[in-house]
Amino acid sequence: MIHSRREFLRRAGAAAFVGPALGAGAPWARAQDGEAVALHARPGNVRLAPPDYPETPIWGYDGLVPGPTIRVRQGERVMRRFVNGLPQPSTVHWHGIRIENAMDGAPELTQALVEPGAEFLYDFEPPDAGTWWYHSHHRAFEQMARGLYGALVVEERDAPEVDREEVLILDDWRLAEDASLHASFGALHDWAHAGRIGNWITVNGDAAWSREASRHERLRLRVLNAANARIFSLALKGLEGWVVALDGQPLPVPEAAGPFVLAPGQRADLIVDVAAGEGEEAFLVSRERDDSYALATFPVRGASREVRLSAPAPLPPNPVPALGDLAHARREILRMDGGAMGRMREAVLGGRTGGARELAAPGRAGAFNGLAEMPDMPFFTADRGETVRLAMINETAWPHGMHLHGHHFRAIAPDGTAGPLRDTLLVDRSESVEIAFVADNPGDWLLHCHMPEHSISGMMTWFRVA
Ligand code: C2O
Ligand code: CU
C-alpha cells in the first residue's frame, strides 16, 4: 500500500512541479527553442483504486490525473501548446478566466475542434488572481470523466501570508470491478437524472490523500470540484479558518469557514489554522446524510509554531467591473426544463417539436427555453458594458450547477442585495435565482449546466456581447 502510494505521490509531485519550475525566468512560458510549453492530452494509467486492483487507464493532460498545476503570477501570460494525443477531437476550456473569446475553448463557438494528432496554441493573460482550472470542453461527459482537468493558479501580486498551500481537486469516478472507468459514458439514464455520479472519490487522484501538518500551521486550501455531477457537501475538522474566495474571486470580508457546498465546477479558497493537537489528525470531510468521511487528512506532527491571533486580511480584489443600475438593466429569462420527473412536455430539436420520447432517441433529455440543443442564434445580444439581469427558473427535478463563460456574476436576492462574485451557481430543483453581470467581454459565450451529462442533453446556450 505505502509503496504504491509513494509511487503515485512521486509522480503527481513531479507533475505539480512543472508549472513553477517553468515559471522561473522570462519570458517564462517559452521553452528554449521558442516553442510554448506543451500540454499533452493523452491516455495514461494511474493508481486510483487500492493496490490489489489494477491501475486505471485514464485520459489526462500529460497523462496525469489531475493534469499539471499551471501556476503564474497575476499579469503573466499563460501559454500552452495543446497537443491532442487522444483518439477523439478535443479543446481546452480555461474555467473562470475572463479570457479573450478566441482562447475560451468552446468548440464551434470560439474555435474549431482540435483533431487527434493536431495542436492549438492557447495564449492569454488572466486578468484575475485566483483559483481557476482547465478541462476538456468536448464530449466532457466522457473526456472529463476520464480525467481531463487540472488547476490553473494565478497568484496575487500581494499574496496572503501562509505557511504553505495545497490545491485539493475533488473527483468522483465511476469505476468498474477491474478499476477501469465504467464504460457507461453518455448513458441516457445519467442525462435524464443526476448526471454521471460515481462510486470512488479521490483528492488529486488519491483516495486517501494525506499530508503532514504542524499544530498552528496556517494553510491555504484551494478546493475545486472537478467531478462531473457530484455535489460535495464539505466541512473541516481540526482546522479553523476562513473562506477567502469563491470561484476564484475574493470575498470582500473573509467568512468563518463552516460547512460549505461545492457544485461541479465551483471552487473555494480557505485560509485555515491547524487546531488539532499533536498526534491527532485534521481533515477536510465530505458529509453525506448522517455520515461523514475524510477526503483529505493532515496528521499533526510537531507544535513548533506560534498561535496566530489575527484573521487573514481579505485578498486583494480583482478588476471586475461593478454592476450598473439594476433597475434599468437588460432582463432575460432562462427556463430550465426536462430530465426525469420534470414537467417538460415537449421541446424543439432540429426545428421540430417533439415529446420526451422523440427527444430521447437522439439523446436529448433537457431544454433551455424549450430548445433541446445549442441554438443557431444567440440567446440574447448585450451591448458591451451593459448590465444584464438573468433569471434562471429551474423547472426540472434536479439541481444544476449553472456556469457562465467569460464573466463573473452575482446572485441577486429578492430584496435586491447582490451576493459574492461567482462563475458557477447551484440552482436547486424547482428553485429560481436571478444573477446579474456586466457584459463587458466581447464575443460569444456559453451558458450551461456544468454537469456535462445535462449540458449535452440540451442544457446549453450562448449569448453574444457585441
Ligand atoms: Cu468549466 Cu463550459 O465549463
Ligand atoms: Cu445539470
GROMACS .gro file of C-alpha atoms in nm, residues 180-362:
model
  183
  180SER     CA    1  -1.126   0.062  -1.515
  181LEU     CA    2  -1.359   0.353  -1.585
  182HIS     CA    3  -1.710   0.226  -1.625
  183ALA     CA    4  -1.794   0.238  -1.995
  184SER     CA    5  -2.136   0.398  -1.942
  185PHE     CA    6  -2.030   0.733  -2.089
  186GLY     CA    7  -2.327   0.901  -2.241
  187ALA     CA    8  -2.587   0.680  -2.077
  188LEU     CA    9  -2.921   0.847  -2.129
  189HIS     CA   10  -3.018   0.748  -1.777
  190ASP     CA   11  -2.747   0.979  -1.640
  191TRP     CA   12  -2.853   1.256  -1.874
  192ALA     CA   13  -3.210   1.241  -1.751
  193HIS     CA   14  -3.116   1.205  -1.384
  194ALA     CA   15  -2.835   1.344  -1.166
  195GLY     CA   16  -2.555   1.301  -1.423
  196ARG     CA   17  -2.263   1.060  -1.401
  197ILE     CA   18  -2.246   1.000  -1.027
  198GLY     CA   19  -1.953   0.777  -0.942
  199ASN     CA   20  -1.856   0.528  -0.675
  200TRP     CA   21  -1.494   0.624  -0.600
  201ILE     CA   22  -1.388   0.960  -0.465
  202THR     CA   23  -1.038   1.099  -0.488
  203VAL     CA   24  -0.847   1.413  -0.397
  204ASN     CA   25  -0.575   1.485  -0.653
  205GLY     CA   26  -0.627   1.133  -0.785
  206ASP     CA   27  -0.567   0.979  -0.442
  207ALA     CA   28  -0.843   0.803  -0.247
  208ALA     CA   29  -0.653   0.855   0.080
  209TRP     CA   30  -0.485   1.190   0.030
  210SER     CA   31  -0.275   1.282   0.332
  211ARG     CA   32  -0.005   1.540   0.415
  212GLU     CA   33   0.158   1.608   0.748
  213ALA     CA   34   0.099   1.944   0.911
  214SER     CA   35   0.208   2.101   1.235
  215ARG     CA   36  -0.013   2.246   1.503
  216HIS     CA   37  -0.097   2.614   1.444
  217GLU     CA   38   0.035   2.597   1.093
  218ARG     CA   39  -0.158   2.828   0.857
  219LEU     CA   40  -0.258   2.668   0.527
  220ARG     CA   41  -0.425   2.799   0.218
  221LEU     CA   42  -0.651   2.534   0.069
  222ARG     CA   43  -0.766   2.576  -0.288
  223VAL     CA   44  -1.056   2.331  -0.310
  224LEU     CA   45  -1.201   2.252  -0.653
  225ASN     CA   46  -1.483   2.020  -0.752
  226ALA     CA   47  -1.382   1.859  -1.083
  227ALA     CA   48  -1.646   1.584  -1.067
  228ASN     CA   49  -1.894   1.560  -1.350
  229ALA     CA   50  -2.201   1.551  -1.133
  230ARG     CA   51  -2.139   1.502  -0.762
  231ILE     CA   52  -2.226   1.797  -0.542
  232PHE     CA   53  -1.990   1.787  -0.244
  233SER     CA   54  -2.107   1.888   0.099
  234LEU     CA   55  -1.786   1.968   0.287
  235ALA     CA   56  -1.668   2.054   0.635
  236LEU     CA   57  -1.342   2.099   0.826
  237LYS     CA   58  -1.236   1.908   1.135
  238GLY     CA   59  -0.938   2.018   1.341
  239LEU     CA   60  -0.891   2.309   1.103
  240GLU     CA   61  -1.025   2.653   1.183
  241GLY     CA   62  -1.034   2.941   0.948
  242TRP     CA   63  -1.197   3.148   0.683
  243VAL     CA   64  -1.330   3.130   0.331
  244VAL     CA   65  -1.136   3.398   0.146
  245ALA     CA   66  -1.254   3.341  -0.213
  246LEU     CA   67  -1.532   3.164  -0.403
  247ASP     CA   68  -1.488   3.058  -0.765
  248GLY     CA   69  -1.153   3.236  -0.758
  249GLN     CA   70  -1.294   3.577  -0.667
  250PRO     CA   71  -1.200   3.721  -0.327
  251LEU     CA   72  -1.469   3.782  -0.069
  252PRO     CA   73  -1.457   4.145   0.046
  253VAL     CA   74  -1.458   4.015   0.404
  254PRO     CA   75  -1.332   3.662   0.480
  255GLU     CA   76  -1.605   3.447   0.632
  256ALA     CA   77  -1.565   3.196   0.912
  257ALA     CA   78  -1.540   2.857   0.740
  258GLY     CA   79  -1.838   2.646   0.839
  259PRO     CA   80  -1.975   2.358   0.632
  260PHE     CA   81  -1.990   2.450   0.265
  261VAL     CA   82  -2.114   2.308  -0.063
  262LEU     CA   83  -1.923   2.281  -0.389
  263ALA     CA   84  -2.119   2.207  -0.703
  264PRO     CA   85  -1.930   2.071  -1.005
  265GLY     CA   86  -1.703   2.345  -1.136
  266GLN     CA   87  -1.704   2.552  -0.817
  267ARG     CA   88  -1.403   2.639  -0.602
  268ALA     CA   89  -1.345   2.771  -0.254
  269ASP     CA   90  -1.022   2.920  -0.120
  270LEU     CA   91  -0.977   2.872   0.252
  271ILE     CA   92  -0.714   3.000   0.489
  272VAL     CA   93  -0.709   2.768   0.789
  273ASP     CA   94  -0.504   2.719   1.102
  274VAL     CA   95  -0.433   2.367   1.225
  275ALA     CA   96  -0.622   2.342   1.553
  276ALA     CA   97  -0.589   1.965   1.608
  277GLY     CA   98  -0.330   1.864   1.867
  278GLU     CA   99  -0.003   1.689   1.813
  279GLY     CA  100  -0.060   1.322   1.732
  280GLU     CA  101  -0.416   1.399   1.618
  281GLU     CA  102  -0.544   1.446   1.266
  282ALA     CA  103  -0.718   1.731   1.091
  283PHE     CA  104  -0.949   1.673   0.797
  284LEU     CA  105  -1.144   1.804   0.505
  285VAL     CA  106  -1.451   1.584   0.524
  286SER     CA  107  -1.738   1.502   0.293
  287ARG     CA  108  -2.073   1.496   0.466
  288GLU     CA  109  -2.328   1.253   0.335
  289ARG     CA  110  -2.654   1.243   0.528
  290ASP     CA  111  -2.555   1.127   0.878
  291ASP     CA  112  -2.220   1.000   0.769
  292SER     CA  113  -1.901   1.189   0.704
  293TYR     CA  114  -1.566   1.063   0.585
  294ALA     CA  115  -1.220   1.208   0.533
  295LEU     CA  116  -1.134   1.337   0.188
  296ALA     CA  117  -0.802   1.491   0.288
  297THR     CA  118  -0.614   1.409   0.607
  298PHE     CA  119  -0.350   1.616   0.785
  299PRO     CA  120  -0.171   1.411   1.053
  300VAL     CA  121  -0.041   1.665   1.304
  301ARG     CA  122   0.328   1.630   1.389
  302GLY     CA  123   0.506   1.889   1.597
  303ALA     CA  124   0.373   2.205   1.754
  304SER     CA  125   0.656   2.440   1.695
  305ARG     CA  126   0.459   2.726   1.561
  306GLU     CA  127   0.319   3.023   1.744
  307VAL     CA  128  -0.053   3.070   1.762
  308ARG     CA  129  -0.166   3.332   1.516
  309LEU     CA  130  -0.412   3.569   1.672
  310SER     CA  131  -0.535   3.753   1.368
  311ALA     CA  132  -0.774   3.666   1.091
  312PRO     CA  133  -0.626   3.693   0.741
  313ALA     CA  134  -0.677   4.019   0.557
  314PRO     CA  135  -0.911   4.000   0.256
  315LEU     CA  136  -0.741   3.900  -0.069
  316PRO     CA  137  -0.680   4.197  -0.299
  317PRO     CA  138  -0.988   4.247  -0.520
  318ASN     CA  139  -0.972   4.165  -0.891
  319PRO     CA  140  -1.057   4.426  -1.157
  320VAL     CA  141  -1.415   4.303  -1.213
  321PRO     CA  142  -1.648   4.588  -1.315
  322ALA     CA  143  -1.918   4.692  -1.066
  323LEU     CA  144  -2.280   4.618  -1.159
  324GLY     CA  145  -2.467   4.905  -1.318
  325ASP     CA  146  -2.813   5.022  -1.217
  326LEU     CA  147  -3.016   4.703  -1.173
  327ALA     CA  148  -3.346   4.887  -1.219
  328HIS     CA  149  -3.253   4.968  -1.578
  329ALA     CA  150  -3.058   4.655  -1.661
  330ARG     CA  151  -3.139   4.427  -1.954
  331ARG     CA  152  -3.361   4.143  -1.831
  332GLU     CA  153  -3.354   3.788  -1.963
  333ILE     CA  154  -3.528   3.472  -1.851
  334LEU     CA  155  -3.389   3.121  -1.883
  335ARG     CA  156  -3.638   2.842  -1.825
  336MET     CA  157  -3.461   2.517  -1.743
  337ASP     CA  158  -3.662   2.219  -1.839
  338GLY     CA  159  -3.652   1.843  -1.875
  339GLY     CA  160  -3.500   1.542  -1.702
  340ALA     CA  161  -3.682   1.256  -1.539
  341MET     CA  162  -3.971   1.359  -1.317
  342GLY     CA  163  -3.969   1.707  -1.468
  343ARG     CA  164  -4.255   1.897  -1.620
  344MET     CA  165  -4.125   1.914  -1.976
  345ARG     CA  166  -4.393   1.817  -2.223
  346GLU     CA  167  -4.204   1.892  -2.539
  347ALA     CA  168  -3.907   2.077  -2.676
  348VAL     CA  169  -3.765   2.182  -3.011
  349LEU     CA  170  -3.484   1.985  -3.173
  350GLY     CA  171  -3.365   2.037  -3.530
  351GLY     CA  172  -3.655   2.274  -3.594
  352ARG     CA  173  -3.916   2.018  -3.494
  353THR     CA  174  -4.118   1.995  -3.177
  354GLY     CA  175  -4.114   1.659  -3.004
  355GLY     CA  176  -4.215   1.496  -2.679
  356ALA     CA  177  -3.980   1.331  -2.431
  357ARG     CA  178  -3.978   1.005  -2.626
  358GLU     CA  179  -3.882   1.164  -2.957
  359LEU     CA  180  -3.613   1.367  -2.784
  360ALA     CA  181  -3.469   1.064  -2.606
  361ALA     CA  182  -3.390   0.881  -2.931
  362PRO     CA  183  -3.123   1.135  -3.039
   0.00000   0.00000   0.00000
